[in-house]
JSON list of C-alpha atoms in Angstrom, two decimals:
[
{"chain": "A", "resi": 1, "resn": "MET", "atom": "CA", "xyz": [22.14, 33.64, -17.57]},
{"chain": "A", "resi": 2, "resn": "ASP", "atom": "CA", "xyz": [21.91, 35.98, -14.80]},
{"chain": "A", "resi": 3, "resn": "VAL", "atom": "CA", "xyz": [22.41, 35.32, -11.25]},
{"chain": "A", "resi": 4, "resn": "LEU", "atom": "CA", "xyz": [18.13, 35.25, -11.01]},
{"chain": "A", "resi": 5, "resn": "SER", "atom": "CA", "xyz": [17.89, 32.66, -14.22]},
{"chain": "A", "resi": 6, "resn": "THR", "atom": "CA", "xyz": [19.97, 30.36, -12.85]},
{"chain": "A", "resi": 7, "resn": "LEU", "atom": "CA", "xyz": [18.22, 30.62, -9.17]},
{"chain": "A", "resi": 8, "resn": "SER", "atom": "CA", "xyz": [15.32, 30.03, -10.46]},
{"chain": "A", "resi": 9, "resn": "LEU", "atom": "CA", "xyz": [16.55, 27.23, -12.75]},
{"chain": "A", "resi": 10, "resn": "VAL", "atom": "CA", "xyz": [18.30, 25.52, -9.22]},
{"chain": "A", "resi": 11, "resn": "ALA", "atom": "CA", "xyz": [15.28, 25.66, -7.47]},
{"chain": "A", "resi": 12, "resn": "PHE", "atom": "CA", "xyz": [13.23, 24.26, -10.32]},
{"chain": "A", "resi": 13, "resn": "ALA", "atom": "CA", "xyz": [15.66, 21.55, -10.55]},
{"chain": "A", "resi": 14, "resn": "ALA", "atom": "CA", "xyz": [15.69, 20.51, -6.67]},
{"chain": "A", "resi": 15, "resn": "GLY", "atom": "CA", "xyz": [11.57, 20.63, -7.03]},
{"chain": "A", "resi": 16, "resn": "LEU", "atom": "CA", "xyz": [12.01, 17.97, -9.14]},
{"chain": "A", "resi": 17, "resn": "SER", "atom": "CA", "xyz": [14.57, 15.96, -7.10]},
{"chain": "A", "resi": 18, "resn": "ALA", "atom": "CA", "xyz": [12.07, 16.17, -4.48]},
{"chain": "A", "resi": 19, "resn": "ALA", "atom": "CA", "xyz": [9.65, 15.26, -6.87]},
{"chain": "A", "resi": 20, "resn": "GLY", "atom": "CA", "xyz": [10.78, 12.46, -7.50]},
{"chain": "A", "resi": 21, "resn": "GLY", "atom": "CA", "xyz": [11.59, 11.71, -4.31]},
{"chain": "A", "resi": 22, "resn": "VAL", "atom": "CA", "xyz": [8.11, 11.21, -3.64]},
{"chain": "A", "resi": 23, "resn": "TYR", "atom": "CA", "xyz": [7.58, 9.38, -6.84]},
{"chain": "A", "resi": 24, "resn": "LEU", "atom": "CA", "xyz": [10.28, 6.38, -5.41]},
{"chain": "A", "resi": 25, "resn": "ILE", "atom": "CA", "xyz": [8.28, 6.62, -1.39]},
{"chain": "A", "resi": 26, "resn": "LEU", "atom": "CA", "xyz": [4.74, 6.21, -3.47]},
{"chain": "A", "resi": 27, "resn": "ALA", "atom": "CA", "xyz": [6.89, 3.32, -6.69]},
{"chain": "A", "resi": 28, "resn": "VAL", "atom": "CA", "xyz": [8.45, 0.96, -3.49]},
{"chain": "A", "resi": 29, "resn": "THR", "atom": "CA", "xyz": [5.05, 1.50, -1.62]},
{"chain": "A", "resi": 30, "resn": "LEU", "atom": "CA", "xyz": [2.78, 0.07, -4.95]},
{"chain": "A", "resi": 31, "resn": "THR", "atom": "CA", "xyz": [5.30, -2.32, -6.54]},
{"chain": "A", "resi": 32, "resn": "THR", "atom": "CA", "xyz": [6.83, -3.84, -3.72]},
{"chain": "A", "resi": 33, "resn": "ASP", "atom": "CA", "xyz": [5.07, -5.14, -0.04]},
{"chain": "A", "resi": 34, "resn": "ARG", "atom": "CA", "xyz": [7.58, -2.58, 1.66]},
{"chain": "A", "resi": 35, "resn": "GLN", "atom": "CA", "xyz": [5.04, 0.19, 2.85]},
{"chain": "A", "resi": 36, "resn": "TRP", "atom": "CA", "xyz": [7.00, 3.77, 2.41]},
{"chain": "A", "resi": 37, "resn": "TRP", "atom": "CA", "xyz": [3.53, 5.29, 2.61]},
{"chain": "A", "resi": 38, "resn": "PRO", "atom": "CA", "xyz": [1.58, 6.08, 4.56]},
{"chain": "A", "resi": 39, "resn": "PRO", "atom": "CA", "xyz": [4.26, 5.02, 7.26]},
{"chain": "A", "resi": 40, "resn": "GLY", "atom": "CA", "xyz": [1.67, 4.29, 10.06]},
{"chain": "A", "resi": 41, "resn": "ASP", "atom": "CA", "xyz": [4.22, 6.00, 12.49]},
{"chain": "A", "resi": 42, "resn": "LYS", "atom": "CA", "xyz": [7.32, 8.34, 12.59]},
{"chain": "A", "resi": 43, "resn": "THR", "atom": "CA", "xyz": [9.77, 6.27, 10.73]},
{"chain": "A", "resi": 44, "resn": "TRP", "atom": "CA", "xyz": [12.34, 7.23, 8.86]},
{"chain": "A", "resi": 45, "resn": "ALA", "atom": "CA", "xyz": [10.23, 6.71, 5.23]},
{"chain": "A", "resi": 46, "resn": "TYR", "atom": "CA", "xyz": [7.78, 9.64, 7.24]},
{"chain": "A", "resi": 47, "resn": "HIS", "atom": "CA", "xyz": [10.66, 12.30, 8.59]},
{"chain": "A", "resi": 48, "resn": "LEU", "atom": "CA", "xyz": [11.80, 11.25, 4.09]},
{"chain": "A", "resi": 49, "resn": "HIS", "atom": "CA", "xyz": [8.44, 11.72, 2.68]},
{"chain": "A", "resi": 50, "resn": "TRP", "atom": "CA", "xyz": [8.13, 14.81, 4.01]},
{"chain": "A", "resi": 51, "resn": "SER", "atom": "CA", "xyz": [11.73, 16.41, 3.74]},
{"chain": "A", "resi": 52, "resn": "LEU", "atom": "CA", "xyz": [11.22, 15.68, 0.27]},
{"chain": "A", "resi": 53, "resn": "VAL", "atom": "CA", "xyz": [7.62, 18.24, 0.55]},
{"chain": "A", "resi": 54, "resn": "GLY", "atom": "CA", "xyz": [9.07, 20.90, 2.75]},
{"chain": "A", "resi": 55, "resn": "VAL", "atom": "CA", "xyz": [11.83, 21.19, 0.10]},
{"chain": "A", "resi": 56, "resn": "PHE", "atom": "CA", "xyz": [9.93, 21.03, -3.16]},
{"chain": "A", "resi": 57, "resn": "ASN", "atom": "CA", "xyz": [7.89, 23.32, -1.35]},
{"chain": "A", "resi": 58, "resn": "VAL", "atom": "CA", "xyz": [10.48, 26.05, -0.66]},
{"chain": "A", "resi": 59, "resn": "SER", "atom": "CA", "xyz": [11.16, 25.47, -4.28]},
{"chain": "A", "resi": 60, "resn": "ILE", "atom": "CA", "xyz": [7.95, 25.89, -6.23]},
{"chain": "A", "resi": 61, "resn": "LEU", "atom": "CA", "xyz": [7.46, 29.30, -4.18]},
{"chain": "A", "resi": 62, "resn": "LEU", "atom": "CA", "xyz": [10.89, 30.50, -5.12]},
{"chain": "A", "resi": 63, "resn": "VAL", "atom": "CA", "xyz": [10.79, 29.85, -8.97]},
{"chain": "A", "resi": 64, "resn": "ALA", "atom": "CA", "xyz": [6.84, 31.74, -9.14]},
{"chain": "A", "resi": 65, "resn": "VAL", "atom": "CA", "xyz": [8.40, 34.48, -7.44]},
{"chain": "A", "resi": 66, "resn": "LEU", "atom": "CA", "xyz": [11.94, 34.54, -9.82]},
{"chain": "A", "resi": 67, "resn": "ASP", "atom": "CA", "xyz": [9.59, 33.72, -12.73]},
{"chain": "A", "resi": 68, "resn": "TRP", "atom": "CA", "xyz": [6.25, 35.63, -11.95]},
{"chain": "A", "resi": 69, "resn": "ASN", "atom": "CA", "xyz": [4.02, 36.16, -15.18]},
{"chain": "A", "resi": 70, "resn": "THR", "atom": "CA", "xyz": [7.08, 35.07, -17.65]},
{"chain": "A", "resi": 71, "resn": "TRP", "atom": "CA", "xyz": [5.00, 32.11, -19.57]},
{"chain": "A", "resi": 72, "resn": "LEU", "atom": "CA", "xyz": [2.23, 32.93, -22.51]},
{"chain": "A", "resi": 73, "resn": "LEU", "atom": "CA", "xyz": [-1.07, 33.21, -20.67]},
{"chain": "A", "resi": 74, "resn": "PRO", "atom": "CA", "xyz": [-3.27, 36.10, -21.05]},
{"chain": "A", "resi": 75, "resn": "ARG", "atom": "CA", "xyz": [-3.44, 38.75, -18.39]},
{"chain": "A", "resi": 76, "resn": "PRO", "atom": "CA", "xyz": [-5.68, 39.34, -16.45]},
{"chain": "A", "resi": 77, "resn": "SER", "atom": "CA", "xyz": [-7.39, 36.03, -17.00]},
{"chain": "A", "resi": 78, "resn": "SER", "atom": "CA", "xyz": [-5.10, 33.56, -15.43]},
{"chain": "A", "resi": 79, "resn": "LEU", "atom": "CA", "xyz": [-4.36, 36.02, -12.99]},
{"chain": "A", "resi": 80, "resn": "VAL", "atom": "CA", "xyz": [-8.31, 36.02, -11.61]},
{"chain": "A", "resi": 81, "resn": "ALA", "atom": "CA", "xyz": [-8.86, 32.77, -12.44]},
{"chain": "A", "resi": 82, "resn": "GLY", "atom": "CA", "xyz": [-5.32, 31.08, -10.79]},
{"chain": "A", "resi": 83, "resn": "GLY", "atom": "CA", "xyz": [-6.17, 32.81, -8.21]},
{"chain": "A", "resi": 84, "resn": "LEU", "atom": "CA", "xyz": [-10.22, 31.73, -6.72]},
{"chain": "A", "resi": 85, "resn": "LEU", "atom": "CA", "xyz": [-8.49, 28.06, -7.58]},
{"chain": "A", "resi": 86, "resn": "THR", "atom": "CA", "xyz": [-5.51, 28.45, -5.20]},
{"chain": "A", "resi": 87, "resn": "ALA", "atom": "CA", "xyz": [-8.03, 29.71, -2.74]},
{"chain": "A", "resi": 88, "resn": "LEU", "atom": "CA", "xyz": [-10.78, 27.53, -3.28]},
{"chain": "A", "resi": 89, "resn": "GLY", "atom": "CA", "xyz": [-8.16, 24.39, -2.86]},
{"chain": "A", "resi": 90, "resn": "ALA", "atom": "CA", "xyz": [-6.47, 26.03, 0.67]},
{"chain": "A", "resi": 91, "resn": "GLY", "atom": "CA", "xyz": [-10.15, 26.31, 1.75]},
{"chain": "A", "resi": 92, "resn": "ILE", "atom": "CA", "xyz": [-11.22, 22.65, 0.37]},
{"chain": "A", "resi": 93, "resn": "PHE", "atom": "CA", "xyz": [-7.17, 21.35, 2.18]},
{"chain": "A", "resi": 94, "resn": "PHE", "atom": "CA", "xyz": [-7.63, 23.17, 5.00]},
{"chain": "A", "resi": 95, "resn": "ARG", "atom": "CA", "xyz": [-11.48, 22.25, 5.84]},
{"chain": "A", "resi": 96, "resn": "GLY", "atom": "CA", "xyz": [-10.26, 18.30, 5.40]},
{"chain": "A", "resi": 97, "resn": "ALA", "atom": "CA", "xyz": [-7.03, 18.75, 7.79]},
{"chain": "A", "resi": 98, "resn": "ASN", "atom": "CA", "xyz": [-8.66, 20.50, 10.36]},
{"chain": "A", "resi": 99, "resn": "VAL", "atom": "CA", "xyz": [-11.27, 17.87, 10.92]},
{"chain": "A", "resi": 100, "resn": "MET", "atom": "CA", "xyz": [-8.13, 15.28, 11.60]},
{"chain": "A", "resi": 101, "resn": "GLN", "atom": "CA", "xyz": [-5.50, 15.24, 14.19]},
{"chain": "A", "resi": 102, "resn": "SER", "atom": "CA", "xyz": [-1.69, 17.08, 13.11]},
{"chain": "A", "resi": 103, "resn": "ASP", "atom": "CA", "xyz": [-0.42, 13.46, 12.95]},
{"chain": "A", "resi": 104, "resn": "GLU", "atom": "CA", "xyz": [-3.05, 11.97, 10.88]},
{"chain": "A", "resi": 105, "resn": "VAL", "atom": "CA", "xyz": [-3.12, 14.46, 8.30]},
{"chain": "A", "resi": 106, "resn": "ARG", "atom": "CA", "xyz": [0.70, 13.86, 7.31]},
{"chain": "A", "resi": 107, "resn": "GLY", "atom": "CA", "xyz": [0.49, 10.03, 7.30]},
{"chain": "A", "resi": 108, "resn": "VAL", "atom": "CA", "xyz": [0.29, 8.58, 10.82]},
{"chain": "A", "resi": 109, "resn": "THR", "atom": "CA", "xyz": [-2.21, 5.79, 11.57]},
{"chain": "A", "resi": 110, "resn": "GLY", "atom": "CA", "xyz": [-5.58, 7.80, 13.28]},
{"chain": "A", "resi": 111, "resn": "ASP", "atom": "CA", "xyz": [-8.96, 7.13, 13.42]},
{"chain": "A", "resi": 112, "resn": "LEU", "atom": "CA", "xyz": [-10.70, 6.96, 10.22]},
{"chain": "A", "resi": 113, "resn": "TYR", "atom": "CA", "xyz": [-12.92, 9.79, 9.30]},
{"chain": "A", "resi": 114, "resn": "THR", "atom": "CA", "xyz": [-16.50, 9.34, 7.34]},
{"chain": "A", "resi": 115, "resn": "GLY", "atom": "CA", "xyz": [-18.12, 12.48, 8.46]},
{"chain": "A", "resi": 116, "resn": "GLY", "atom": "CA", "xyz": [-17.55, 16.30, 7.47]},
{"chain": "A", "resi": 117, "resn": "PRO", "atom": "CA", "xyz": [-15.95, 16.74, 3.98]},
{"chain": "A", "resi": 118, "resn": "TYR", "atom": "CA", "xyz": [-14.67, 12.66, 3.84]},
{"chain": "A", "resi": 119, "resn": "ALA", "atom": "CA", "xyz": [-18.57, 12.32, 3.60]},
{"chain": "A", "resi": 120, "resn": "TYR", "atom": "CA", "xyz": [-18.29, 13.51, 0.24]},
{"chain": "A", "resi": 121, "resn": "SER", "atom": "CA", "xyz": [-14.64, 12.41, -0.72]},
{"chain": "A", "resi": 122, "resn": "ARG", "atom": "CA", "xyz": [-12.54, 10.39, 1.10]},
{"chain": "A", "resi": 123, "resn": "ASN", "atom": "CA", "xyz": [-9.65, 12.53, 0.08]},
{"chain": "A", "resi": 124, "resn": "PRO", "atom": "CA", "xyz": [-10.77, 15.94, 0.52]},
{"chain": "A", "resi": 125, "resn": "GLN", "atom": "CA", "xyz": [-7.69, 16.91, 1.25]},
{"chain": "A", "resi": 126, "resn": "TYR", "atom": "CA", "xyz": [-5.81, 16.02, -1.81]},
{"chain": "A", "resi": 127, "resn": "VAL", "atom": "CA", "xyz": [-9.17, 17.24, -4.08]},
{"chain": "A", "resi": 128, "resn": "GLY", "atom": "CA", "xyz": [-7.96, 20.68, -2.29]},
{"chain": "A", "resi": 129, "resn": "MET", "atom": "CA", "xyz": [-4.28, 20.05, -3.41]},
{"chain": "A", "resi": 130, "resn": "ILE", "atom": "CA", "xyz": [-5.00, 19.45, -6.96]},
{"chain": "A", "resi": 131, "resn": "ILE", "atom": "CA", "xyz": [-7.50, 22.29, -7.34]},
{"chain": "A", "resi": 132, "resn": "GLY", "atom": "CA", "xyz": [-5.27, 24.70, -5.56]},
{"chain": "A", "resi": 133, "resn": "THR", "atom": "CA", "xyz": [-2.36, 23.61, -7.03]},
{"chain": "A", "resi": 134, "resn": "ALA", "atom": "CA", "xyz": [-3.83, 24.49, -10.95]},
{"chain": "A", "resi": 135, "resn": "GLY", "atom": "CA", "xyz": [-5.04, 27.40, -10.19]},
{"chain": "A", "resi": 136, "resn": "PHE", "atom": "CA", "xyz": [-1.57, 27.86, -8.36]},
{"chain": "A", "resi": 137, "resn": "ALA", "atom": "CA", "xyz": [-0.18, 27.47, -11.91]},
{"chain": "A", "resi": 138, "resn": "LEU", "atom": "CA", "xyz": [-2.26, 29.85, -13.00]},
{"chain": "A", "resi": 139, "resn": "LEU", "atom": "CA", "xyz": [-1.78, 32.37, -10.95]},
{"chain": "A", "resi": 140, "resn": "THR", "atom": "CA", "xyz": [2.40, 32.22, -11.06]},
{"chain": "A", "resi": 141, "resn": "ASN", "atom": "CA", "xyz": [1.84, 31.99, -15.25]},
{"chain": "A", "resi": 142, "resn": "ALA", "atom": "CA", "xyz": [5.53, 30.43, -15.24]},
{"chain": "A", "resi": 143, "resn": "LEU", "atom": "CA", "xyz": [6.28, 27.85, -17.43]},
{"chain": "A", "resi": 144, "resn": "PHE", "atom": "CA", "xyz": [9.06, 25.94, -14.34]},
{"chain": "A", "resi": 145, "resn": "VAL", "atom": "CA", "xyz": [5.93, 26.69, -11.86]},
{"chain": "A", "resi": 146, "resn": "ALA", "atom": "CA", "xyz": [3.28, 24.63, -14.58]},
{"chain": "A", "resi": 147, "resn": "VAL", "atom": "CA", "xyz": [5.73, 21.61, -14.47]},
{"chain": "A", "resi": 148, "resn": "LEU", "atom": "CA", "xyz": [6.35, 21.67, -10.51]},
{"chain": "A", "resi": 149, "resn": "ALA", "atom": "CA", "xyz": [2.39, 21.68, -10.70]},
{"chain": "A", "resi": 150, "resn": "ALA", "atom": "CA", "xyz": [1.85, 18.93, -12.25]},
{"chain": "A", "resi": 151, "resn": "ALA", "atom": "CA", "xyz": [3.81, 16.83, -10.85]},
{"chain": "A", "resi": 152, "resn": "HIS", "atom": "CA", "xyz": [3.02, 17.78, -7.49]},
{"chain": "A", "resi": 153, "resn": "ILE", "atom": "CA", "xyz": [-0.83, 16.95, -9.16]},
{"chain": "A", "resi": 154, "resn": "GLY", "atom": "CA", "xyz": [0.13, 13.10, -10.50]},
{"chain": "A", "resi": 155, "resn": "TRP", "atom": "CA", "xyz": [2.05, 12.18, -6.97]},
{"chain": "A", "resi": 156, "resn": "VAL", "atom": "CA", "xyz": [-1.25, 13.52, -5.29]},
{"chain": "A", "resi": 157, "resn": "LEU", "atom": "CA", "xyz": [-3.24, 10.99, -7.66]},
{"chain": "A", "resi": 158, "resn": "LEU", "atom": "CA", "xyz": [-0.88, 8.49, -6.48]},
{"chain": "A", "resi": 159, "resn": "LEU", "atom": "CA", "xyz": [-1.21, 9.18, -2.89]},
{"chain": "A", "resi": 160, "resn": "PRO", "atom": "CA", "xyz": [-4.45, 7.44, -2.03]},
{"chain": "A", "resi": 161, "resn": "VAL", "atom": "CA", "xyz": [-3.58, 4.57, -4.69]},
{"chain": "A", "resi": 162, "resn": "ALA", "atom": "CA", "xyz": [-0.60, 4.01, -2.79]},
{"chain": "A", "resi": 163, "resn": "GLU", "atom": "CA", "xyz": [-2.62, 4.30, 1.23]},
{"chain": "A", "resi": 164, "resn": "GLU", "atom": "CA", "xyz": [-5.49, 2.37, -0.05]},
{"chain": "A", "resi": 165, "resn": "PRO", "atom": "CA", "xyz": [-3.98, -1.29, 1.30]},
{"chain": "A", "resi": 166, "resn": "HIS", "atom": "CA", "xyz": [-3.21, 0.11, 4.62]},
{"chain": "A", "resi": 167, "resn": "LEU", "atom": "CA", "xyz": [-6.47, 1.59, 5.49]},
{"chain": "A", "resi": 168, "resn": "ARG", "atom": "CA", "xyz": [-7.72, -0.96, 4.30]},
{"chain": "A", "resi": 169, "resn": "ASP", "atom": "CA", "xyz": [-5.89, -4.01, 6.25]},
{"chain": "A", "resi": 170, "resn": "GLU", "atom": "CA", "xyz": [-6.41, -1.27, 9.68]},
{"chain": "A", "resi": 171, "resn": "TYR", "atom": "CA", "xyz": [-10.18, -0.54, 9.66]},
{"chain": "A", "resi": 172, "resn": "GLY", "atom": "CA", "xyz": [-10.98, -3.45, 7.51]},
{"chain": "A", "resi": 173, "resn": "GLN", "atom": "CA", "xyz": [-14.89, -3.51, 6.80]},
{"chain": "A", "resi": 174, "resn": "GLU", "atom": "CA", "xyz": [-15.28, -0.15, 8.26]},
{"chain": "A", "resi": 175, "resn": "TYR", "atom": "CA", "xyz": [-12.91, 1.28, 5.46]},
{"chain": "A", "resi": 176, "resn": "GLU", "atom": "CA", "xyz": [-14.82, -1.34, 2.97]},
{"chain": "A", "resi": 177, "resn": "GLN", "atom": "CA", "xyz": [-18.41, 0.15, 3.73]},
{"chain": "A", "resi": 178, "resn": "TYR", "atom": "CA", "xyz": [-17.07, 3.89, 3.53]},
{"chain": "A", "resi": 179, "resn": "ALA", "atom": "CA", "xyz": [-14.97, 3.08, 0.25]},
{"chain": "A", "resi": 180, "resn": "ALA", "atom": "CA", "xyz": [-18.43, 1.54, -1.13]},
{"chain": "A", "resi": 181, "resn": "ARG", "atom": "CA", "xyz": [-20.67, 4.94, -0.57]},
{"chain": "A", "resi": 182, "resn": "VAL", "atom": "CA", "xyz": [-18.24, 7.77, -0.90]},
{"chain": "A", "resi": 183, "resn": "PRO", "atom": "CA", "xyz": [-15.51, 8.39, -4.11]},
{"chain": "A", "resi": 184, "resn": "ARG", "atom": "CA", "xyz": [-11.76, 8.52, -3.23]},
{"chain": "A", "resi": 185, "resn": "PHE", "atom": "CA", "xyz": [-11.88, 12.11, -5.23]},
{"chain": "A", "resi": 186, "resn": "VAL", "atom": "CA", "xyz": [-15.06, 12.75, -5.93]},
{"chain": "A", "resi": 187, "resn": "GLY", "atom": "CA", "xyz": [-17.67, 11.53, -8.26]},
{"chain": "A", "resi": 188, "resn": "LEU", "atom": "CA", "xyz": [-21.54, 11.68, -9.06]},
{"chain": "A", "resi": 189, "resn": "ARG", "atom": "CA", "xyz": [-22.63, 10.89, -5.72]},
{"chain": "A", "resi": 190, "resn": "THR", "atom": "CA", "xyz": [-20.23, 13.91, -4.37]},
{"chain": "A", "resi": 191, "resn": "VAL", "atom": "CA", "xyz": [-21.91, 16.23, -6.14]},
{"chain": "A", "resi": 192, "resn": "ARG", "atom": "CA", "xyz": [-25.28, 14.57, -4.83]},
{"chain": "A", "resi": 193, "resn": "GLU", "atom": "CA", "xyz": [-24.71, 14.65, -0.73]},
{"chain": "A", "resi": 194, "resn": "LEU", "atom": "CA", "xyz": [-23.66, 18.10, -1.66]},
{"chain": "A", "resi": 195, "resn": "VAL", "atom": "CA", "xyz": [-26.77, 19.35, -3.31]},
{"chain": "A", "resi": 196, "resn": "ASN", "atom": "CA", "xyz": [-29.42, 17.86, -0.72]}
]
């Protein structure tokens, strides 16, 4: 095994380990009375979560560079589709993130946002992450990136499930009414709102 292959394997293992740590934080939150996500404040759970996310992000980028176009997806179609989905996902993510204050984007309690992109989805940033991450896997055409992308999408699907009890406690009836009219990710209501 050459140096680049070894480095790719180490980066992949680091990314999987970081993803496992995020899953552990979510599992504790979902199965116990401990709220590790969202932390609400800048606690040790906040710093642990974002450290794991940082390791994961560096790992997936490093693997993407080292294993670029080494898998079985047809080119140039996967390159074009991946590039478009990555750009679309990033645009949706940044549109949702720009509505909030920076600490609120990172799980610190703040205001309840129901306007702008939050009128169509309760989690537009997560919608953007899912689309963008899937696109990134197509774009890079690398098996290890695809596995890491699947791990990332899995935890993004769990984040709102862990966050919603906190939001119900924090905002009460206001959140209940919001959740009743706006889907968690996207749905027919999202499409109808966008068309109108």
